[in-house]
Amino acid sequence: MEDTLMGSHYDVVVVGAGFAGLYAVHKMRDELGLDVQAFEAAGGVGGTWWWNRYPGARCDFESIHYSYSFSEEIQREWEWSERFAGQPEILAYLEWVADKLDVRRAFRFNTRVTSTTWDDKAARWIICTDDGATCTARFVVSCVGGLSVAKEPEFPGSETFRGELYRTSSWPHEPVDLTGKRVAVIGTGSTGIQVIQEIANEAAELTVFQRTPNFAAPLGNEPVDLAQRRWNAEHHAELRAGSRQHMIGVPYDPPSGPALAATPDERRRIFDKYWDRGGFRLLVSTFSDVIFNQQANETIAEYIRERIRERVKDPATAALLCPTDHPYASKRPPFETGYYEAYNLPHVHLVDVRSAPIEAITPTGVRTSSKSYEFDVIILATGFDVFTRPLLNLGLRGRDGLKLEDRWANGPTSYLGVQIAGFPNLFVINGPKSAVALYNVPLATEDNVNFVAAALARAIADKTATFEATYEAEEAWGRLCEGILNLTVIPHSKGSWYMGENIPGKARAAYFFAGGAPLYRAICAEIVHVGYGGFALDRVSAPIPPMVRLDPAAALLLGSMLARGMKPLDELNLDEVRAVAESLRELQLPGPAMRVEIVEEPRARIYIPDRAGPLPVIVFYHGGGWISGSLDLADAPCRRLADENGAIVVSAHYRLAPEHSFPAATDDTFAALSWVWKHVSAYGGDPGRIVVMGESAGANLAAVAAIRARDAGIPLAGQVLIYPPIDPEASTASRTEFADGPFFTRAIGEKMWGAYLGGAELTELAAPSRASSLAGLAPALVLTLELDMSRDEAEDYAGALASAGVPVRLHRFDGLFHGVFNMSAFIPRVREMYASIGEFVATCKEQITEAA
Ligand code: N01
């Protein structure tokens, strides 16, 4: 067999025959028509499900979801016998799929890849295997999986044990009889829990060595009757509809808002409901803040602890089983069926090895720092060296001999989890920093394989010799992964594989993208759309797309909007746009309580902080593209502006287009300003210290109002323009770069301008940059956002103001997109915008005071 391979040249080498490898071979060979050779260390297909044959092994995403979606036929023909299938059935499924796709013949089984070396001259990989064979390939697609190399236990002596010692991750193929035996299980992660509950009734004595208790919740498994199986298979499309638009790739109910906003009774009702329904619903369908907020997390953590205490009879054992040192889901949550009840059996014992660590495996059993135990069987369920080790074991050497272990000395790097800079034409399915850890594996796998197949097709069509992630893109992606993870409770776990902490000496880092499936998919789609942004094709790199540069909180917010099915703004009708604008109020931090006066003519709300006057005055115009938005939308921001600046804030109503097109809005907003100048002293405001301010379209109106005020002789202390659109005909780089968003698109911008202008001629009253002179205008603060199509026109306007002698401060905020001013509850950096405004308003006061 070696001879047939020796020196062969392939288009693609695939490594691994699990979910990813089988689909990758099918895709590359049968759809792209490429010459594919695949390798697999195991004796057959199945990957994880070939190796992990331990008693009780099963999936914890429902099988109708934990299966391929790419083929109608496969979904219609296969029937799952249990809600959560066990390992034998999943393996049988993968074997059946392999036969159906006829992919086995592409594989060389029982063959481990030992080195993978890039030959820069030939632009090919040289792949060597443990049977001494060598071949080359233009592309390597690693499908080695993240949880495929077992962790080496810290304690010595495994080889001295005279009984039977098993690792769950390489369980024997023949049945293991535990009846009448004294059995030890070391480890209480997902694997340990599944083993323990399964063998508790079989072993004569079962001793569980637990270092960290886990928050296990019911799986909710049950057999599926014959009629239901067929129905499920026939209705797969309906059952799986929209899966990929859900955070974890399963169409579970969305959460019921924040736990901290619910009463204890409401929380209990929701927790009970999803506890009973089983599986990941407890995490994703209960409350939106449990994964982000420690206090909210504690409500679910305590709920689970209560349920553990209800189920475990001995209070001391129950106490040991209740986790107290890490938030729920900061470690990958395990699921159980009768796990806690196992500890009520007289022959099941729990040993705490946190207080007395395991020192060694001895010839007769296990020795901890306080005691020795004797066993006939020891089962190691001590976890995996996750994500990095399987790739390191491929012996990867990239450009200029770059070793992967050196590249990753400080933790893994990748772009999307799919490519590693310095390793051209190497593609990884579900690699480190991919979304797979929190995304239904078969769907995550299909997404990655489809992405890679499209990249290969592109490279082949364009005769591109090398396709690789750039170092810059990898850095940006790493920042995003880390930033998102830091917004969750996950970094508060201790010893979790999520952070690489389960392996002594392994770098603590962000090992995966925690932004959820919809965001990950949207980012991948954008990268393709812009011509593989962040990748270099034949060393010519395409710019990193905006979504990769997002502020992590802004990215998460965008992800949750996508998960809620948000359509692009430009696809919405007028009523829908108005509804979206009003819904932004839910994203604002609540404003402080204060006195509010309502004025009917001109319509306005006056926010009056409890301070001694006369106070500076802010006249505020809300955003909404001249077609949406309201005084309600501006309510919380105006309260905050009044409170933080000790200013009277007048929130001015103006008529909206298209019902009232230009110049209605500018006339209304200028009328409001004139009124304020004349009347604000009656409310405690100082008419000599008026700052006009607006957000988005409101900022355009503020800029115009500042020009009209100058011309009308109304003195202004300042103008604050929060990402203003300046000119509908501006032709700037940001208009092109951010034409598709994030969030705000060029198409919706054009619609808004069109509705506002209503065909009117463009003058300085709509486009302030067209004023014949900008001299003599009030000092300006212009706030712009990096990822905003109106960024450059706003910055150009700031430049024009400065050239005309107007004092100008320009502050650009990285990573943020148009509209964030109204998203303060979810994007902490909005507070920087308020701080900048605060500094400016304070300066305005000084200037006027000095002038006075
Ligand atoms: O591994 P783990 P796993 N002394 O790392 C303990 C997937 N999976 O194989 O927490 C004593 O979670 C360790 O203790 P501690 C799933 O993604 C899915 O169980 O480090 N104990 C821990 O209790 C899962 O997350 C399913 O203090 C030691 C255990 O060993 C991932 O695989 C089923 C020790 C390891 O837990 C890994 O799960 C199974 C030591 N020296 C697995 N070293 C499904 O249901 C380690 N431990 C789909």
GROMACS .gro file of C-alpha atoms and ligand atoms in nm, residues 48-49 52 54 56-61 66 84-85 90 147 151-155 168-169 185-194 209-214 219 280 325-326 331-335 353-354 357-359 380-386 437 441 494-498 501-504, ligand 1:
model
  118
   48THR     CA    1  -1.457   1.109   1.819
   49TRP     CA    2  -1.731   0.849   1.790
   52ASN     CA    3  -1.489   0.730   2.265
   54TYR     CA    4  -1.692   0.425   2.686
   56GLY     CA    5  -2.273   0.592   2.844
   57ALA     CA    6  -2.112   0.796   2.566
   58ARG     CA    7  -2.377   0.996   2.383
   59CYS     CA    8  -2.431   1.336   2.231
   60ASP     CA    9  -2.594   1.623   2.415
   61PHE     CA   10  -2.741   1.812   2.123
   66TYR     CA   11  -2.650   1.674   1.586
   84PHE     CA   12  -2.991   1.201   2.219
   85ALA     CA   13  -2.830   0.907   2.043
   90ILE     CA   14  -2.383   0.787   1.605
  147LEU     CA   15  -1.104   1.704   2.147
  151LYS     CA   16  -0.459   1.479   2.832
  152GLU     CA   17  -0.166   1.308   2.999
  153PRO     CA   18  -0.254   1.282   3.370
  154GLU     CA   19  -0.031   1.477   3.607
  155PHE     CA   20   0.011   1.178   3.836
  168THR     CA   21  -1.243   0.678   2.804
  169SER     CA   22  -1.101   0.828   2.487
  185VAL     CA   23  -1.334   0.683   3.788
  186ILE     CA   24  -1.103   0.982   3.784
  187GLY     CA   25  -1.261   1.296   3.643
  188THR     CA   26  -1.609   1.445   3.658
  189GLY     CA   27  -1.634   1.637   3.330
  190SER     CA   28  -1.894   1.551   3.064
  191THR     CA   29  -1.722   1.218   3.007
  192GLY     CA   30  -1.681   1.117   3.371
  193ILE     CA   31  -2.043   1.203   3.443
  194GLN     CA   32  -2.165   0.990   3.154
  209PHE     CA   33  -1.232   1.093   4.234
  210GLN     CA   34  -1.360   1.445   4.195
  211ARG     CA   35  -1.138   1.751   4.190
  212THR     CA   36  -1.392   2.009   4.072
  213PRO     CA   37  -1.766   1.952   4.098
  214ASN     CA   38  -1.962   2.036   3.785
  219LEU     CA   39  -3.018   1.575   2.947
  280PHE     CA   40  -2.859   2.321   2.654
  325ASP     CA   41  -1.566   2.809   4.266
  326HIS     CA   42  -1.674   2.892   3.912
  331LYS     CA   43  -1.676   2.544   3.195
  332ARG     CA   44  -1.848   2.352   2.919
  333PRO     CA   45  -2.176   2.242   3.081
  334PRO     CA   46  -2.226   1.868   3.113
  335PHE     CA   47  -2.565   1.694   3.107
  353VAL     CA   48  -0.917   1.514   4.546
  354ARG     CA   49  -0.911   1.892   4.568
  357PRO     CA   50  -0.478   1.538   4.544
  358ILE     CA   51  -0.402   1.215   4.362
  359GLU     CA   52  -0.031   1.149   4.394
  380LEU     CA   53  -0.934   0.782   3.337
  381ALA     CA   54  -1.179   1.048   3.224
  382THR     CA   55  -0.931   1.329   3.268
  383GLY     CA   56  -1.002   1.524   2.950
  384PHE     CA   57  -0.819   1.641   2.642
  385ASP     CA   58  -0.537   1.865   2.530
  386VAL     CA   59  -0.787   2.066   2.334
  437ALA     CA   60  -1.702   2.512   2.109
  441VAL     CA   61  -2.070   2.056   1.582
  494LYS     CA   62  -1.059   2.774   3.674
  495GLY     CA   63  -0.894   2.485   3.503
  496SER     CA   64  -1.127   2.478   3.204
  497TRP     CA   65  -1.024   2.356   2.861
  498TYR     CA   66  -1.216   2.659   2.733
  501GLU     CA   67  -0.614   2.581   3.170
  502ASN     CA   68  -0.674   2.209   3.211
  503ILE     CA   69  -0.323   2.131   3.089
  504PRO     CA   70  -0.035   2.231   3.317
  853N01     O1   71  -1.294   1.638   3.003
  853N01     P1   72  -1.300   1.761   3.105
  853N01     P2   73  -1.415   1.550   2.947
  853N01     N1   74  -0.666   1.497   3.919
  853N01     O2   75  -1.173   1.835   3.083
  853N01     C1   76  -1.046   1.589   3.597
  853N01     C2   77  -1.688   1.695   2.523
  853N01     N2   78  -1.772   1.584   2.563
  853N01     O3   79  -1.356   1.444   2.868
  853N01     O4   80  -1.209   2.006   3.660
  853N01     C3   81  -0.797   1.490   3.937
  853N01     O5   82  -1.424   1.834   3.096
  853N01     C4   83  -1.093   1.728   3.583
  853N01     O6   84  -1.093   1.794   3.708
  853N01     P3   85  -1.078   1.957   3.711
  853N01     C5   86  -1.737   1.821   2.591
  853N01     O7   87  -1.712   1.929   2.508
  853N01     C6   88  -1.902   1.585   2.524
  853N01     O8   89  -1.508   1.513   3.055
  853N01     O9   90  -0.965   1.989   3.618
  853N01     N3   91  -0.885   1.515   3.843
  853N01     C7   92  -1.231   1.705   3.526
  853N01    O10   93  -1.322   1.670   3.624
  853N01     C8   94  -1.651   1.823   2.713
  853N01    O11   95  -1.641   1.949   2.776
  853N01     C9   96  -1.985   1.487   2.560
  853N01    O12   97  -1.050   1.989   3.850
  853N01    C10   98  -0.838   1.551   3.723
  853N01    C11   99  -1.205   1.586   3.435
  853N01    O13  100  -1.087   1.524   3.480
  853N01    C12  101  -1.521   1.776   2.656
  853N01    O14  102  -1.557   1.673   2.568
  853N01    C13  103  -1.941   1.384   2.640
  853N01    C14  104  -0.701   1.559   3.696
  853N01    C15  105  -1.184   1.627   3.291
  853N01    O15  106  -1.299   1.690   3.245
  853N01    C16  107  -1.423   1.724   2.756
  853N01    O16  108  -1.493   1.648   2.855
  853N01    C17  109  -1.810   1.383   2.679
  853N01    C18  110  -0.614   1.531   3.801
  853N01     N4  111  -0.482   1.537   3.786
  853N01    C19  112  -1.726   1.482   2.641
  853N01     N5  113  -0.686   1.597   3.568
  853N01    C20  114  -2.125   1.495   2.516
  853N01    O17  115  -2.217   1.477   2.591
  853N01    C21  116  -0.809   1.612   3.517
  853N01     N6  117  -0.901   1.582   3.610
  853N01    C22  118  -2.151   1.536   2.377
   0.00000   0.00000   0.00000
